[in-house]
Amino acid sequence: MFSQENFENDPERQVEEDEESEESYTEEEYLIEDQPEEVNPDRLEESNPEAGGIDYDPFTDDEAGPSPSPQREQERSKAKRRKCEKLFSLECSFCQRLYRNQLRPKENFSAQISGDSVQEVVANMWESGKSLIKREVRFENGVPKWASGEIPGEESAEKFLIVYAHKSYATTNLTSKKLQKWRDQIVKVFVYAYSKEVETKGQYGDVLKYLINPKNPDRAGANSMREEAALAKELREKNPHLEGHSSSWLLWATTIHAAPAHEQEALKEAQHPPINISKYFR
């Protein structure tokens, strides 16, 4: 029989005792003793008993806690994309073109365009770019004519918009694959003020000559006094709620005739004069 002193001086016997003690220390007791209190004990069911191990390292710092769950990793991934939750997102530089082969049109503005489908992206492009659209022009036998509708709608996007990213794309040729490729990139959107029907500078000159510039000018380049007087009389009869001198009504008529032709009809129907001459009426 060994004394306490002999046992302490016998290193081999001490090692054997330590091993026996460690074997008798069950895995369950080991986990319960070393596991941090805040860890859910149900996680023990995730361990693989066949592997004879546990699902975390008991010697790591307790403050590190368990590894993030797949759901939390997914939430972190979504947080990185919070700048745009839509499936497609691209930066669009909108440029107005007066005719189709106009070179280097200036950039009018930029906008972030996004959507969950090709149709939604095109609709948002239209919504952003429609402020650069005037009115649709068609050519009949080489002569420009206004289209029937004064204000084009979203269904006319193909006639007014071209997307450019290394090459030109009609809105009907956009695909999910292309939009995904352009995600978070800058693309140009050319907006044709009078539709893609106006292709050359010469055709745009005809639009100015026949549609935009004042109608029926006299030799001095202005409308005849007879037409001005007739329109002034018409305005006075339509707006009895306004009072003004004859010169004021003539000024209103002149202002209308000086506007682009496609805007004149709307100006004639207005119940108040343009703000820049409103001071001449009461």
Short mmCIF file of C-alpha atoms in Angstrom, two decimals:
data_model
loop_
_atom_site.label_atom_id
_atom_site.label_comp_id
_atom_site.label_asym_id
_atom_site.label_seq_id
_atom_site.Cartn_x
_atom_site.Cartn_y
_atom_site.Cartn_z
CA MET A 1 0.00 0.00 0.00
CA PHE A 2 1.35 3.34 -1.06
CA SER A 3 1.48 6.28 1.17
CA GLN A 4 0.34 9.69 0.05
CA GLU A 5 3.92 10.76 -0.24
CA ASN A 6 4.82 7.76 -2.44
CA PHE A 7 1.84 8.37 -4.70
CA GLU A 8 2.80 11.95 -5.33
CA ASN A 9 6.34 10.88 -6.08
CA ASP A 10 5.25 8.18 -8.55
CA PRO A 11 4.50 10.00 -11.84
CA GLU A 12 3.44 6.84 -13.75
CA ARG A 13 0.76 5.95 -11.22
CA GLN A 14 -0.47 9.54 -11.24
CA VAL A 15 -0.89 9.46 -15.03
CA GLU A 16 -2.91 6.23 -14.84
CA GLU A 17 -5.21 7.71 -12.21
CA ASP A 18 -5.74 10.83 -14.33
CA GLU A 19 -6.68 8.74 -17.36
CA GLU A 20 -9.20 6.70 -15.36
CA SER A 21 -10.68 9.88 -13.97
CA GLU A 22 -11.03 11.35 -17.45
CA GLU A 23 -12.74 8.22 -18.81
CA SER A 24 -15.27 8.23 -15.98
CA TYR A 25 -16.09 11.87 -16.73
CA THR A 26 -18.97 11.45 -19.13
CA GLU A 27 -19.44 13.53 -22.24
CA GLU A 28 -22.78 14.79 -20.95
CA GLU A 29 -21.25 16.02 -17.67
CA TYR A 30 -18.39 17.55 -19.60
CA LEU A 31 -20.79 19.54 -21.81
CA ILE A 32 -23.02 20.65 -18.97
CA GLU A 33 -20.11 21.90 -16.91
CA ASP A 34 -18.29 23.82 -19.63
CA GLN A 35 -21.20 25.01 -21.75
CA PRO A 36 -22.05 28.73 -21.32
CA GLU A 37 -25.36 29.36 -19.60
CA GLU A 38 -26.77 31.40 -22.44
CA VAL A 39 -26.36 28.60 -24.98
CA ASN A 40 -29.56 26.70 -25.70
CA PRO A 41 -29.08 23.14 -24.39
CA ASP A 42 -31.27 21.86 -27.21
CA ARG A 43 -28.32 22.41 -29.53
CA LEU A 44 -26.79 19.24 -28.02
CA GLU A 45 -29.17 17.29 -30.22
CA GLU A 46 -27.31 18.59 -33.25
CA SER A 47 -24.13 16.72 -32.30
CA ASN A 48 -23.19 13.57 -34.17
CA PRO A 49 -22.93 10.71 -31.66
CA GLU A 50 -21.45 8.36 -34.27
CA ALA A 51 -18.53 10.71 -34.75
CA GLY A 52 -17.99 10.66 -31.00
CA GLY A 53 -17.54 14.39 -30.92
CA ILE A 54 -19.43 17.57 -30.17
CA ASP A 55 -20.58 20.34 -32.47
CA TYR A 56 -18.38 23.11 -31.03
CA ASP A 57 -14.96 23.58 -29.55
CA PRO A 58 -15.23 23.71 -25.72
CA PHE A 59 -11.86 25.38 -25.44
CA THR A 60 -12.84 28.49 -27.40
CA ASP A 61 -13.70 31.74 -25.69
CA ASP A 62 -17.19 31.48 -24.20
CA GLU A 63 -18.00 35.02 -25.34
CA ALA A 64 -17.70 33.99 -28.98
CA GLY A 65 -21.00 32.11 -28.71
CA PRO A 66 -22.35 29.60 -31.23
CA SER A 67 -21.72 29.98 -34.96
CA PRO A 68 -24.35 32.04 -36.86
CA SER A 69 -27.33 30.10 -38.13
CA PRO A 70 -27.95 29.85 -41.91
CA GLN A 71 -30.98 32.12 -41.45
CA ARG A 72 -28.84 34.83 -39.85
CA GLU A 73 -26.28 34.51 -42.63
CA GLN A 74 -29.09 34.98 -45.14
CA GLU A 75 -30.28 38.10 -43.32
CA ARG A 76 -26.77 39.53 -43.41
CA SER A 77 -26.58 38.83 -47.14
CA LYS A 78 -29.88 40.65 -47.66
CA ALA A 79 -28.63 43.62 -45.63
CA LYS A 80 -25.77 44.04 -48.07
CA ARG A 81 -28.31 44.40 -50.89
CA ARG A 82 -30.60 46.86 -49.11
CA LYS A 83 -29.49 49.62 -51.44
CA CYS A 84 -31.91 48.00 -53.93
CA GLU A 85 -34.28 45.14 -53.10
CA LYS A 86 -35.42 44.74 -56.72
CA LEU A 87 -34.24 41.92 -58.96
CA PHE A 88 -32.88 44.34 -61.57
CA SER A 89 -31.21 47.66 -60.86
CA LEU A 90 -29.16 49.91 -63.12
CA GLU A 91 -28.05 53.52 -63.31
CA CYS A 92 -29.50 55.18 -66.41
CA SER A 93 -28.10 58.29 -68.04
CA PHE A 94 -30.97 59.92 -69.96
CA CYS A 95 -30.05 61.86 -73.12
CA GLN A 96 -32.52 63.66 -75.37
CA ARG A 97 -32.10 63.27 -79.13
CA LEU A 98 -33.87 65.56 -81.56
CA TYR A 99 -33.23 63.17 -84.46
CA ARG A 100 -31.97 59.62 -84.62
CA ASN A 101 -28.43 60.10 -85.97
CA GLN A 102 -27.67 63.11 -83.76
CA LEU A 103 -24.12 62.68 -82.47
CA ARG A 104 -23.09 63.16 -78.85
CA PRO A 105 -26.35 64.39 -77.33
CA LYS A 106 -25.80 65.90 -73.91
CA GLU A 107 -26.85 64.07 -70.78
CA ASN A 108 -30.00 65.59 -69.31
CA PHE A 109 -30.11 63.68 -66.02
CA SER A 110 -29.41 60.33 -64.36
CA ALA A 111 -31.80 58.07 -62.49
CA GLN A 112 -31.70 54.73 -60.71
CA ILE A 113 -34.04 52.35 -62.53
CA SER A 114 -35.10 49.08 -60.94
CA GLY A 115 -37.77 46.41 -61.17
CA ASP A 116 -38.59 42.76 -60.69
CA SER A 117 -39.38 42.16 -64.37
CA VAL A 118 -38.38 43.47 -67.79
CA GLN A 119 -41.79 45.12 -68.14
CA GLU A 120 -41.41 46.94 -64.82
CA VAL A 121 -37.94 48.20 -65.76
CA VAL A 122 -39.20 49.54 -69.11
CA ALA A 123 -42.18 51.18 -67.39
CA ASN A 124 -39.86 52.94 -64.94
CA MET A 125 -37.57 54.03 -67.78
CA TRP A 126 -40.59 55.55 -69.49
CA GLU A 127 -41.74 57.29 -66.33
CA SER A 128 -38.32 58.89 -65.86
CA GLY A 129 -37.70 59.80 -69.50
CA LYS A 130 -41.13 61.01 -70.63
CA SER A 131 -40.34 64.58 -69.55
CA LEU A 132 -37.93 64.76 -72.52
CA ILE A 133 -40.63 63.75 -75.03
CA LYS A 134 -42.49 66.43 -77.02
CA ARG A 135 -44.94 64.72 -79.37
CA GLU A 136 -44.86 61.93 -81.91
CA VAL A 137 -44.12 62.93 -85.50
CA ARG A 138 -44.86 60.82 -88.57
CA PHE A 139 -43.80 61.40 -92.15
CA GLU A 140 -46.30 61.08 -94.98
CA ASN A 141 -44.75 61.37 -98.44
CA GLY A 142 -41.76 63.11 -96.87
CA VAL A 143 -43.88 65.69 -95.05
CA PRO A 144 -43.92 65.65 -91.22
CA LYS A 145 -47.30 65.33 -89.53
CA TRP A 146 -48.33 65.21 -85.89
CA ALA A 147 -49.55 61.83 -84.69
CA SER A 148 -53.16 61.69 -83.54
CA GLY A 149 -52.42 61.50 -79.82
CA GLU A 150 -50.92 64.64 -78.34
CA ILE A 151 -49.43 62.92 -75.29
CA PRO A 152 -47.86 59.52 -75.99
CA GLY A 153 -48.35 56.79 -73.40
CA GLU A 154 -46.19 54.02 -71.99
CA GLU A 155 -47.29 51.68 -74.77
CA SER A 156 -45.31 53.91 -77.15
CA ALA A 157 -42.01 53.37 -75.33
CA GLU A 158 -40.50 51.49 -78.27
CA LYS A 159 -41.03 54.53 -80.51
CA PHE A 160 -39.17 56.91 -78.20
CA LEU A 161 -36.56 54.97 -76.18
CA ILE A 162 -33.30 53.25 -77.08
CA VAL A 163 -31.05 51.64 -74.46
CA TYR A 164 -27.33 51.79 -75.21
CA ALA A 165 -24.76 49.51 -73.53
CA HIS A 166 -21.90 48.97 -76.01
CA LYS A 167 -24.65 48.54 -78.62
CA SER A 168 -28.20 49.77 -79.11
CA TYR A 169 -31.24 47.86 -77.85
CA ALA A 170 -34.90 48.56 -78.48
CA THR A 171 -37.02 48.22 -75.37
CA THR A 172 -38.67 45.16 -76.93
CA ASN A 173 -35.26 43.46 -77.17
CA LEU A 174 -34.42 43.76 -73.48
CA THR A 175 -34.19 40.44 -71.62
CA SER A 176 -33.75 39.34 -68.02
CA LYS A 177 -30.27 38.10 -68.86
CA LYS A 178 -29.20 41.51 -70.21
CA LEU A 179 -30.68 43.40 -67.26
CA GLN A 180 -28.98 41.09 -64.78
CA LYS A 181 -25.67 41.62 -66.58
CA TRP A 182 -26.10 45.40 -66.32
CA ARG A 183 -26.96 45.33 -62.61
CA ASP A 184 -25.36 48.30 -60.79
CA GLN A 185 -23.80 49.47 -64.08
CA ILE A 186 -24.36 52.72 -65.98
CA VAL A 187 -26.21 52.53 -69.29
CA LYS A 188 -27.46 55.29 -71.58
CA VAL A 189 -31.10 55.77 -72.48
CA PHE A 190 -31.66 57.87 -75.60
CA VAL A 191 -35.03 59.62 -75.56
CA TYR A 192 -36.27 60.84 -78.95
CA ALA A 193 -38.22 64.06 -78.55
CA TYR A 194 -40.34 63.48 -81.67
CA SER A 195 -39.99 59.67 -81.96
CA LYS A 196 -37.47 57.60 -83.90
CA GLU A 197 -39.29 58.53 -87.12
CA VAL A 198 -37.19 61.70 -87.23
CA GLU A 199 -33.92 60.14 -88.39
CA THR A 200 -31.80 62.89 -89.98
CA LYS A 201 -30.95 66.51 -89.35
CA GLY A 202 -32.78 67.40 -92.57
CA GLN A 203 -35.97 65.75 -91.33
CA TYR A 204 -35.66 67.59 -88.05
CA GLY A 205 -35.35 70.81 -90.06
CA ASP A 206 -38.64 69.97 -91.76
CA VAL A 207 -40.25 69.39 -88.35
CA LEU A 208 -39.10 72.85 -87.30
CA LYS A 209 -40.27 74.39 -90.55
CA TYR A 210 -43.71 72.82 -90.80
CA LEU A 211 -44.68 72.00 -87.21
CA ILE A 212 -42.68 73.88 -84.58
CA ASN A 213 -42.26 77.37 -86.00
CA PRO A 214 -45.26 79.78 -86.00
CA LYS A 215 -47.78 79.07 -88.76
CA ASN A 216 -48.51 81.37 -91.68
CA PRO A 217 -45.80 83.99 -91.09
CA ASP A 218 -45.77 87.11 -93.19
CA ARG A 219 -42.70 88.49 -94.93
CA ALA A 220 -41.39 89.91 -91.68
CA GLY A 221 -41.52 86.46 -90.11
CA ALA A 222 -44.49 87.23 -87.89
CA ASN A 223 -48.17 86.38 -88.03
CA SER A 224 -50.39 88.89 -89.78
CA MET A 225 -52.14 91.51 -87.71
CA ARG A 226 -55.47 90.17 -88.97
CA GLU A 227 -54.80 86.77 -87.40
CA GLU A 228 -53.59 88.37 -84.17
CA ALA A 229 -56.73 90.52 -83.93
CA ALA A 230 -59.01 87.55 -84.67
CA LEU A 231 -57.38 85.45 -81.96
CA ALA A 232 -57.47 88.35 -79.47
CA LYS A 233 -61.22 88.68 -80.06
CA GLU A 234 -61.68 84.92 -79.58
CA LEU A 235 -59.76 84.99 -76.29
CA ARG A 236 -61.84 87.89 -74.97
CA GLU A 237 -65.10 86.10 -75.75
CA LYS A 238 -63.92 82.86 -74.10
CA ASN A 239 -62.73 84.59 -70.94
CA PRO A 240 -65.37 87.10 -69.78
CA HIS A 241 -64.06 86.74 -66.23
CA LEU A 242 -60.90 88.65 -67.26
CA GLU A 243 -60.53 92.37 -67.91
CA GLY A 244 -57.80 93.97 -69.96
CA HIS A 245 -57.02 96.59 -72.58
CA SER A 246 -57.13 95.70 -76.26
CA SER A 247 -53.34 95.69 -76.30
CA SER A 248 -53.35 93.09 -73.51
CA TRP A 249 -55.54 90.70 -75.52
CA LEU A 250 -53.34 91.23 -78.57
CA LEU A 251 -50.27 90.43 -76.47
CA TRP A 252 -51.88 87.18 -75.33
CA ALA A 253 -52.66 86.27 -78.95
CA THR A 254 -49.08 87.04 -80.01
CA THR A 255 -47.72 84.88 -77.19
CA ILE A 256 -49.84 81.94 -78.36
CA HIS A 257 -48.73 82.27 -81.98
CA ALA A 258 -45.10 82.43 -80.87
CA ALA A 259 -45.38 79.05 -79.12
CA PRO A 260 -44.66 75.73 -80.88
CA ALA A 261 -47.55 74.74 -83.11
CA HIS A 262 -48.41 71.60 -81.16
CA GLU A 263 -48.83 73.68 -77.99
CA GLN A 264 -50.99 76.45 -79.42
CA GLU A 265 -54.35 74.70 -79.18
CA ALA A 266 -53.88 74.00 -75.47
CA LEU A 267 -52.83 77.62 -74.87
CA LYS A 268 -55.98 78.85 -76.60
CA GLU A 269 -58.15 76.78 -74.26
CA ALA A 270 -56.43 78.04 -71.10
CA GLN A 271 -58.64 80.09 -68.76
CA HIS A 272 -55.78 82.36 -67.74
CA PRO A 273 -52.99 84.04 -69.70
CA PRO A 274 -49.36 82.91 -69.35
CA ILE A 275 -47.89 84.03 -66.05
CA ASN A 276 -45.40 86.38 -67.71
CA ILE A 277 -48.24 88.57 -69.05
CA SER A 278 -50.86 87.97 -66.33
CA LYS A 279 -50.09 91.39 -64.82
CA TYR A 280 -51.88 93.00 -67.78
CA PHE A 281 -55.21 91.41 -66.78
CA ARG A 282 -57.46 91.55 -63.75
#
